[in-house]
Short mmCIF file of C-alpha atoms in Angstrom, two decimals:
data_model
loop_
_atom_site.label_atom_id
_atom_site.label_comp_id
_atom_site.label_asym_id
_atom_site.label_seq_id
_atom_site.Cartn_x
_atom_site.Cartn_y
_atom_site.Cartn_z
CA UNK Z 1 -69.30 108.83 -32.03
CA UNK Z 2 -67.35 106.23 -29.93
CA UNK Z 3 -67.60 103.81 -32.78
CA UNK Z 4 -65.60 106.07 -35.34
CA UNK Z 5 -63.33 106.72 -32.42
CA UNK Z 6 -62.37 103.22 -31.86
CA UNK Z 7 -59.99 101.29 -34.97
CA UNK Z 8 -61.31 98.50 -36.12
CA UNK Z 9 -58.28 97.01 -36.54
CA UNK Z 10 -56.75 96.99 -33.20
CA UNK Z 11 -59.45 95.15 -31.15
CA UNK Z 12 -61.09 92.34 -32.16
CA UNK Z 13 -64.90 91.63 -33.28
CA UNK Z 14 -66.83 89.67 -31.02
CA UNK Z 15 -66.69 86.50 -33.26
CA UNK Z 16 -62.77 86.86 -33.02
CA UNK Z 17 -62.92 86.63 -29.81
CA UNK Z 18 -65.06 83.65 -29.27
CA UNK Z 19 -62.50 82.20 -31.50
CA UNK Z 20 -59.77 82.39 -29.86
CA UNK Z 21 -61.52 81.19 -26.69
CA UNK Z 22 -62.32 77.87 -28.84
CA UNK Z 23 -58.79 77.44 -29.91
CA UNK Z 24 -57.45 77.83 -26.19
CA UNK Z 25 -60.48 75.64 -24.75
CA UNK Z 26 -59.17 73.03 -27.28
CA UNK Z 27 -55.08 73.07 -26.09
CA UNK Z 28 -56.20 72.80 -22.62
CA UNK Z 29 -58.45 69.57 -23.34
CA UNK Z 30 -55.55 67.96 -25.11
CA UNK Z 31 -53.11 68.71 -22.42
CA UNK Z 32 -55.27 67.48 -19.81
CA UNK Z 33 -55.27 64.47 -22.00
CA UNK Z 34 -51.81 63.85 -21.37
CA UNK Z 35 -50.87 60.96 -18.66
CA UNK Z 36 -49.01 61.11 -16.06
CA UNK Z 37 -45.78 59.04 -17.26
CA UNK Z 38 -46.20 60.64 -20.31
CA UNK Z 39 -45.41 63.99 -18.66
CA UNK Z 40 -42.84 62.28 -17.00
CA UNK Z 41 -41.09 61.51 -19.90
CA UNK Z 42 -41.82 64.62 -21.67
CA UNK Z 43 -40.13 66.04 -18.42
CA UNK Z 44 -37.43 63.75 -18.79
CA UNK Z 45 -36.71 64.49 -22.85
CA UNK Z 46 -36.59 67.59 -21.60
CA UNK Z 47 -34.05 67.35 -18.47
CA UNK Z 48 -31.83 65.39 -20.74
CA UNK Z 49 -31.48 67.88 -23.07
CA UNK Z 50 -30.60 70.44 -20.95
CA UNK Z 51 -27.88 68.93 -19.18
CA UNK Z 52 -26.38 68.34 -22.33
CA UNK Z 53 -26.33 64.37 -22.72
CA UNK Z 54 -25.39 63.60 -19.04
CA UNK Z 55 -27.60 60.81 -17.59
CA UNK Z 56 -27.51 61.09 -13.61
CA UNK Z 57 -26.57 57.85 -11.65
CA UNK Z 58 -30.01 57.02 -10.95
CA UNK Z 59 -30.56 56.88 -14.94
CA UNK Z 60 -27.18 54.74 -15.46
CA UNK Z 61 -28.23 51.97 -13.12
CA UNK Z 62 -31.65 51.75 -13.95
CA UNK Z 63 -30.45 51.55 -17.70
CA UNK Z 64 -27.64 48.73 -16.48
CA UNK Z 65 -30.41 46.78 -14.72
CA UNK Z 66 -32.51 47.08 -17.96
CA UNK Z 67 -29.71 45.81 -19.88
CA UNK Z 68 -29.47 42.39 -17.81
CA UNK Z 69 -32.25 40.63 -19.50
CA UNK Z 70 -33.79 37.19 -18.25
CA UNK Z 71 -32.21 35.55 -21.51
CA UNK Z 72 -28.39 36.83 -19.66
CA UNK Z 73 -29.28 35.78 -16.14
CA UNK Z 74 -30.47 32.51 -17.95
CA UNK Z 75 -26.78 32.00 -19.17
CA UNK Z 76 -25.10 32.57 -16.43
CA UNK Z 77 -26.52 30.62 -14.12
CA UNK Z 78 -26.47 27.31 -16.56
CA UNK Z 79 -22.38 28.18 -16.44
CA UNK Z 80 -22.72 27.79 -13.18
CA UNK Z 81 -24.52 24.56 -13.01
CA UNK Z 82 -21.89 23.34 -15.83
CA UNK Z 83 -19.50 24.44 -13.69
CA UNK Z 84 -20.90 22.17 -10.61
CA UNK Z 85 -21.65 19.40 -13.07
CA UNK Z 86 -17.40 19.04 -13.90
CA UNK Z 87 -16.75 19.50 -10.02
CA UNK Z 88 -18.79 17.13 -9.35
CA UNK Z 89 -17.96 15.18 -12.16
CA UNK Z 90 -14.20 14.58 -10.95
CA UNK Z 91 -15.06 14.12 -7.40
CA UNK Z 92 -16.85 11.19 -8.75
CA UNK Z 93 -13.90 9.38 -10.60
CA UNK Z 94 -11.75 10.50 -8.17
CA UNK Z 95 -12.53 8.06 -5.11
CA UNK Z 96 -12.70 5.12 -7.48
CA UNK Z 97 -9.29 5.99 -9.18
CA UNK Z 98 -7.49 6.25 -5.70
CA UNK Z 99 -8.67 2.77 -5.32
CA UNK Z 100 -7.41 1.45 -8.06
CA UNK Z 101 -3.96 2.83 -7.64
CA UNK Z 102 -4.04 1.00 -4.01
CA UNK Z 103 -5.06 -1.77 -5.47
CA UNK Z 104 -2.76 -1.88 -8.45
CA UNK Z 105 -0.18 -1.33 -5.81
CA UNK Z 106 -1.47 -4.66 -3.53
CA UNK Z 107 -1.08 -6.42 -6.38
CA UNK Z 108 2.13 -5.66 -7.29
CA UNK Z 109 3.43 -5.86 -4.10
CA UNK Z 110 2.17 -9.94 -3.97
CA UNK Z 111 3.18 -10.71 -7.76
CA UNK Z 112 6.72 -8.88 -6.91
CA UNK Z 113 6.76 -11.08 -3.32
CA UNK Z 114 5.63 -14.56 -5.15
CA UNK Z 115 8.92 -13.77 -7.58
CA UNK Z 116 10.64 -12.88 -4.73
CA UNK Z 117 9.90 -16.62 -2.59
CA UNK Z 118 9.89 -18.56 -5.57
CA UNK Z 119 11.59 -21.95 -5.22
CA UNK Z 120 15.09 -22.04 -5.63
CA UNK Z 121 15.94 -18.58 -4.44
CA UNK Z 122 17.77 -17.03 -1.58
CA UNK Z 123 16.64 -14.41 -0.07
CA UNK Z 124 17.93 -12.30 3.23
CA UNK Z 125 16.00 -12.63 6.85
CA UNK Z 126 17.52 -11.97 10.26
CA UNK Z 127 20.88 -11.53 11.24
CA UNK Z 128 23.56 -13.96 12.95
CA UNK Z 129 27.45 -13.55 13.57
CA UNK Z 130 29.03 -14.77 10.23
CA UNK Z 131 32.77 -13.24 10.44
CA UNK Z 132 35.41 -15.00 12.57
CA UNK Z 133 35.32 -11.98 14.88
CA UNK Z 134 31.19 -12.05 15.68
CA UNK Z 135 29.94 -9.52 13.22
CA UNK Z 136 26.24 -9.83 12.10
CA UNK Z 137 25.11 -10.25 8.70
CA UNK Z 138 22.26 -10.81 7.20
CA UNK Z 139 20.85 -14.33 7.04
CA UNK Z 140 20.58 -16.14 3.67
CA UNK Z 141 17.88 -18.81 3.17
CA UNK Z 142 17.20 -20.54 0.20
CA UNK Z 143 13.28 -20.84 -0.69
CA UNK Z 144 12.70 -25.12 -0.46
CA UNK Z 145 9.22 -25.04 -0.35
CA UNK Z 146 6.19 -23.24 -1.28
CA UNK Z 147 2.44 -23.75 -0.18
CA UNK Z 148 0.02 -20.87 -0.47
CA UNK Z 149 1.37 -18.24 1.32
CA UNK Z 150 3.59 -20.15 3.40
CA UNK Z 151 7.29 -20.87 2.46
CA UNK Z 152 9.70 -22.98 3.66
CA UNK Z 153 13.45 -21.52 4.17
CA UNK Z 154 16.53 -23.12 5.22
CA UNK Z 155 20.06 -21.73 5.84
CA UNK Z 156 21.71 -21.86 2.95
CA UNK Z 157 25.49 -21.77 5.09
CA UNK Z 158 25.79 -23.77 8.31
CA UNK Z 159 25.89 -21.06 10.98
CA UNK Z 160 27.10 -22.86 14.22
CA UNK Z 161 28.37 -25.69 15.63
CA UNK Z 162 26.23 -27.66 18.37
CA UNK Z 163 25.74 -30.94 19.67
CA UNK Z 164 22.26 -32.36 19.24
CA UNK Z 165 22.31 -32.90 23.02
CA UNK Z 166 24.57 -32.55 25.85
CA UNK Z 167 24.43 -35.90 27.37
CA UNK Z 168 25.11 -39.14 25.51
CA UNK Z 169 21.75 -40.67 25.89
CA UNK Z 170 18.67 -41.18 24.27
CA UNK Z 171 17.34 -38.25 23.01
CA UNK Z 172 13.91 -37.53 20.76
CA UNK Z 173 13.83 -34.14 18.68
CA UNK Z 174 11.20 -33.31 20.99
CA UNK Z 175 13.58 -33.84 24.66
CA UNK Z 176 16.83 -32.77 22.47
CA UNK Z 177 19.15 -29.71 23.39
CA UNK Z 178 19.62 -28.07 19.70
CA UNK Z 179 15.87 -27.73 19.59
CA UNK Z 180 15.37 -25.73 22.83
CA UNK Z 181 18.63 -24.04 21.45
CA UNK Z 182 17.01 -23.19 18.27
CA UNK Z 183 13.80 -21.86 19.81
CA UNK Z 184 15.26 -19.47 22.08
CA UNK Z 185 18.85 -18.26 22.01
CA UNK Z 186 19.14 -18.53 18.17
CA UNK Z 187 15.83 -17.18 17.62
CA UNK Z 188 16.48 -14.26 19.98
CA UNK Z 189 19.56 -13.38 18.65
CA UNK Z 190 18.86 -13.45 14.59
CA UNK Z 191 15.25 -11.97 14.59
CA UNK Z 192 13.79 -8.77 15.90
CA UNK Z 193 10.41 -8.00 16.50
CA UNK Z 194 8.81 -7.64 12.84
CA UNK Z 195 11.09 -10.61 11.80
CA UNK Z 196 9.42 -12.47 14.57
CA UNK Z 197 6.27 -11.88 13.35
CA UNK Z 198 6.57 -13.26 10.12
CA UNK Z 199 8.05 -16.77 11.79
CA UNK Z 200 5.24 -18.98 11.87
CA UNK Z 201 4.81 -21.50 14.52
CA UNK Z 202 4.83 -25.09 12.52
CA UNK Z 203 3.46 -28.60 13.52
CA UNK Z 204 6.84 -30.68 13.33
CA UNK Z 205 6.17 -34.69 12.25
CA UNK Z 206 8.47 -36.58 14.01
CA UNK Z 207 8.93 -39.67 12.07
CA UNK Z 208 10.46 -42.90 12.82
CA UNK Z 209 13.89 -43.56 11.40
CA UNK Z 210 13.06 -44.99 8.30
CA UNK Z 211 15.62 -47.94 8.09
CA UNK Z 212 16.16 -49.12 11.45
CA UNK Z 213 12.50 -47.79 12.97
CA UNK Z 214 14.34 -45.80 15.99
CA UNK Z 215 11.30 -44.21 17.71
CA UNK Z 216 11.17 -40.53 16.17
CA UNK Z 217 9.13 -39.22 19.48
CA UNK Z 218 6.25 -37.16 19.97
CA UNK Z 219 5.22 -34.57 17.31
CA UNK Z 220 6.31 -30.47 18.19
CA UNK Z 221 5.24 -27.69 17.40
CA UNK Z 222 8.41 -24.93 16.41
CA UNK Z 223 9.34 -21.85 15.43
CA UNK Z 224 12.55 -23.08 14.34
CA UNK Z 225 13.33 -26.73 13.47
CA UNK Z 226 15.83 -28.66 11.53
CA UNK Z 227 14.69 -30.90 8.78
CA UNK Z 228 13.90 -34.69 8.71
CA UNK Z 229 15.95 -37.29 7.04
CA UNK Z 230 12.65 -37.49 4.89
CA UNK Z 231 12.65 -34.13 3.93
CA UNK Z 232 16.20 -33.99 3.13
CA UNK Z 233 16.01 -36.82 0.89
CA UNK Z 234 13.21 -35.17 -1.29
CA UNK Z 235 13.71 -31.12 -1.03
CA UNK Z 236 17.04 -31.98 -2.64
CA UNK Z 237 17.40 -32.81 -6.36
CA UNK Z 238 20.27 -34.55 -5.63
CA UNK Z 239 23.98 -35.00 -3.00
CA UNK Z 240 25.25 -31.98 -4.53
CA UNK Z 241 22.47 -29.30 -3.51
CA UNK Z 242 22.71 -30.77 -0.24
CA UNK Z 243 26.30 -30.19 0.08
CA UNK Z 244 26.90 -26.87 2.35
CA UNK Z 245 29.67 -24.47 3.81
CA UNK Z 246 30.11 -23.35 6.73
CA UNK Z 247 30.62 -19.46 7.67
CA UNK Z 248 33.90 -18.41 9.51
CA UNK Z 249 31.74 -18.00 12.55
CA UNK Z 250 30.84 -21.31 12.58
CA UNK Z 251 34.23 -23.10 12.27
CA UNK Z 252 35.70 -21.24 14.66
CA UNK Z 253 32.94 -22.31 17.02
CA UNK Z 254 34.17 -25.96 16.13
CA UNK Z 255 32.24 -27.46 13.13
CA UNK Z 256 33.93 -30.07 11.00
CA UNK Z 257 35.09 -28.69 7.83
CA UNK Z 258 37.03 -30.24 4.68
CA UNK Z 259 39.44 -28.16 2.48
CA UNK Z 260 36.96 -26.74 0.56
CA UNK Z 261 34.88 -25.67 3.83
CA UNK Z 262 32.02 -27.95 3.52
CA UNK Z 263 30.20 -29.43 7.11
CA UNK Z 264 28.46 -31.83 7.97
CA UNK Z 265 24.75 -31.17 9.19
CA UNK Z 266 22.39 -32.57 11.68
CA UNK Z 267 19.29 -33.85 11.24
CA UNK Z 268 15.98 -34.09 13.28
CA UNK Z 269 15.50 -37.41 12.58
CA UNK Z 270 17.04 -40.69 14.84
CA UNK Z 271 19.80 -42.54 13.92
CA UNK Z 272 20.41 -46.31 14.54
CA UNK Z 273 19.68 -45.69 17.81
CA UNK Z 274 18.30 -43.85 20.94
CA UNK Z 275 21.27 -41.74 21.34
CA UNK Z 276 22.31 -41.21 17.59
CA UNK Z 277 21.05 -38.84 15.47
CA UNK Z 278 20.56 -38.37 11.63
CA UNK Z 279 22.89 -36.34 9.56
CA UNK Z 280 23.95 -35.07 6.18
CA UNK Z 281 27.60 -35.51 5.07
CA UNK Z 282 30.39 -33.85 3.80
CA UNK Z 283 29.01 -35.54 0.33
CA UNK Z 284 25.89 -34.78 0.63
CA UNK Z 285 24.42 -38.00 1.60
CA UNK Z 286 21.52 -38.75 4.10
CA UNK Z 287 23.15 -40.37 6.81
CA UNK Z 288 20.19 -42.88 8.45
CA UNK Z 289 23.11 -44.08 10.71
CA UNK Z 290 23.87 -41.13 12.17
CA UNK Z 291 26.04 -39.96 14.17
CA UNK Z 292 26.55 -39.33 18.44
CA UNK Z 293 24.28 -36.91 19.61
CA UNK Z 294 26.52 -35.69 22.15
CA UNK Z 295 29.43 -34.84 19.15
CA UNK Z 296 29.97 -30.58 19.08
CA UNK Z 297 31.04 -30.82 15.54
CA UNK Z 298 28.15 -31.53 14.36
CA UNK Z 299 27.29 -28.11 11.88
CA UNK Z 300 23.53 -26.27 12.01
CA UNK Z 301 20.78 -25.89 9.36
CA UNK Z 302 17.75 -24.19 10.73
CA UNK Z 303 14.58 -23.83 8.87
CA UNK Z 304 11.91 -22.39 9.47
CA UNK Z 305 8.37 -21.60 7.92
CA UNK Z 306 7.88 -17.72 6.71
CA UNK Z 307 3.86 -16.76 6.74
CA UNK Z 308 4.21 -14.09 3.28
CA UNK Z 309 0.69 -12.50 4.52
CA UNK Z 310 2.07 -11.04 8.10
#
């Protein structure tokens, strides 16, 4: 009586049951099949859909850091090694290309001072009282000689007027008054310090007169000198060149002048005798005769030799 009580179709038969019990037995299994990032990600799906699209920081970065591949990193870093490469490239040139600008400007510093000394020319060095009232002014020197880096320069005006000695007596360049003269008061006063410098201390031949073999003395050695009858005879193209004019300065101090301002000049050399000395004339002649030594209008010529390296 139970049976007809119960319907049939509300509860299930026995094999109904069982198979549901399969069906549910068989979900589980796969489920439990499942791995553990792939219930992570399930998760994640999951969490991203539900907040709508928004990825939390933690997400962003991790996607960012994704995003840099090895092939990127790769890149930048050979930039940066490029990069290094034209540093370092420049540096290299750029020692070498400061040398040759110091260079280039040696150089033309000697070619501009070898046009500057060449033979023939006047040039400026020291200063001496020109005007009739004392005042300085530069020096000019014509360029006689030129040997290496050595260069001969005499005055191209006669500056003063001085006796070749004092006394009237024999006299050698070496024992003579103008000389000490010359290498002290004169070369005091005209030069300074870096002018000095450049003055190079000369070994002075002191020939024999060369007509009348008056002893010439003992060889010197000078910072400033005056030249030899020798020297005057072939320095000199010919009487003209040799001609010179005095400065205001130097008549007022007493040298002989003509009309047209033109002295006589001494010479190193010996005259005709002991107590005469050699001399250039108002023509421009070499005078082996000389004249007195003790004469004060007698006109000066120094000369001197110019080292072009100090």
């Amino acid at each position: 009586m139970l049976k007809d009580e119960v319907p049939q179709e509300k509860y299930s038969t026995t094999e109904a049951v069982l198979e549901n019990e399969n069906l549910i037995s068989e979900e589980l299994s796969e489920n439990a099949g499942l791995t553990s990032e792939e219930n992570e990600a399930e998760a994640g799906i999951e969490s991203e859909t539900s907040n709508a699209g928004n990825k939390v920081p933690e997400q962003i970065l991790e996607k960012e850091r994704d995003s840099t591949t090895p092939e990127k990193e790769g890149l930048s870093d050979n930039r940066g090694k490029e990069e290094t490469k034209k540093i370092q490239k420049k540096n290299k040139y750029f020692l070498p290309i400061i040398g040759m600008l110091i260079l280039l400007g040696i150089t033309g510093f000697f070619v501009y001072n070898k046009s500057e000394y060449k033979v023939g020319k006047t040039i400026e060095f020291g200063n001496y009282p020109q005007d009739k009232d004392g005042t300085e002014k530069p020096i000019e020197w014509i360029v006689m000689k030129k040997e290496g880096n050595q260069v001969l320069l005499l005055s191209k005006y006669v500056l003063d007027a001085k006796p070749y000695n004092e006394e009237f007596e024999d006299v050698t360049w070496e024992t003579s008054d103008i000389r000490q003269w010359l290498n002290n008061e004169f070369y005091t006063t005209a030069f300074n310090k870096t002018e000095k410098a450049k003055i190079q201390t000369s070994l002075i031949k002191n020939e024999d007169n060369s007509e009348y073999g008056t002893s010439g003395g003992n060889d010197t050695e000078d910072k400033v000198f005056l030249l030899s009858e020798k020297e005057a005879e072939t320095l000199f193209s010919d009487e003209e060149e040799r001609i010179a004019k005095a400065t205001e300065y130097a008549e007022k101090s007493g040298v002989y002048v003509n009309k047209e301002k033109v002295a006589w000049w001494w010479l190193r050399s010996p005259g005709y005798h002991g107590h005469h000395a050699a001399v250039v004339n108002k023509y421009g002649w070499v005078d082996r005769d000389g004249s007195c030594v003790s004469i004060y209008s007698g006109g000066v010529r120094p000369a001197l030799h110019l080292n072009l390296q100090s």
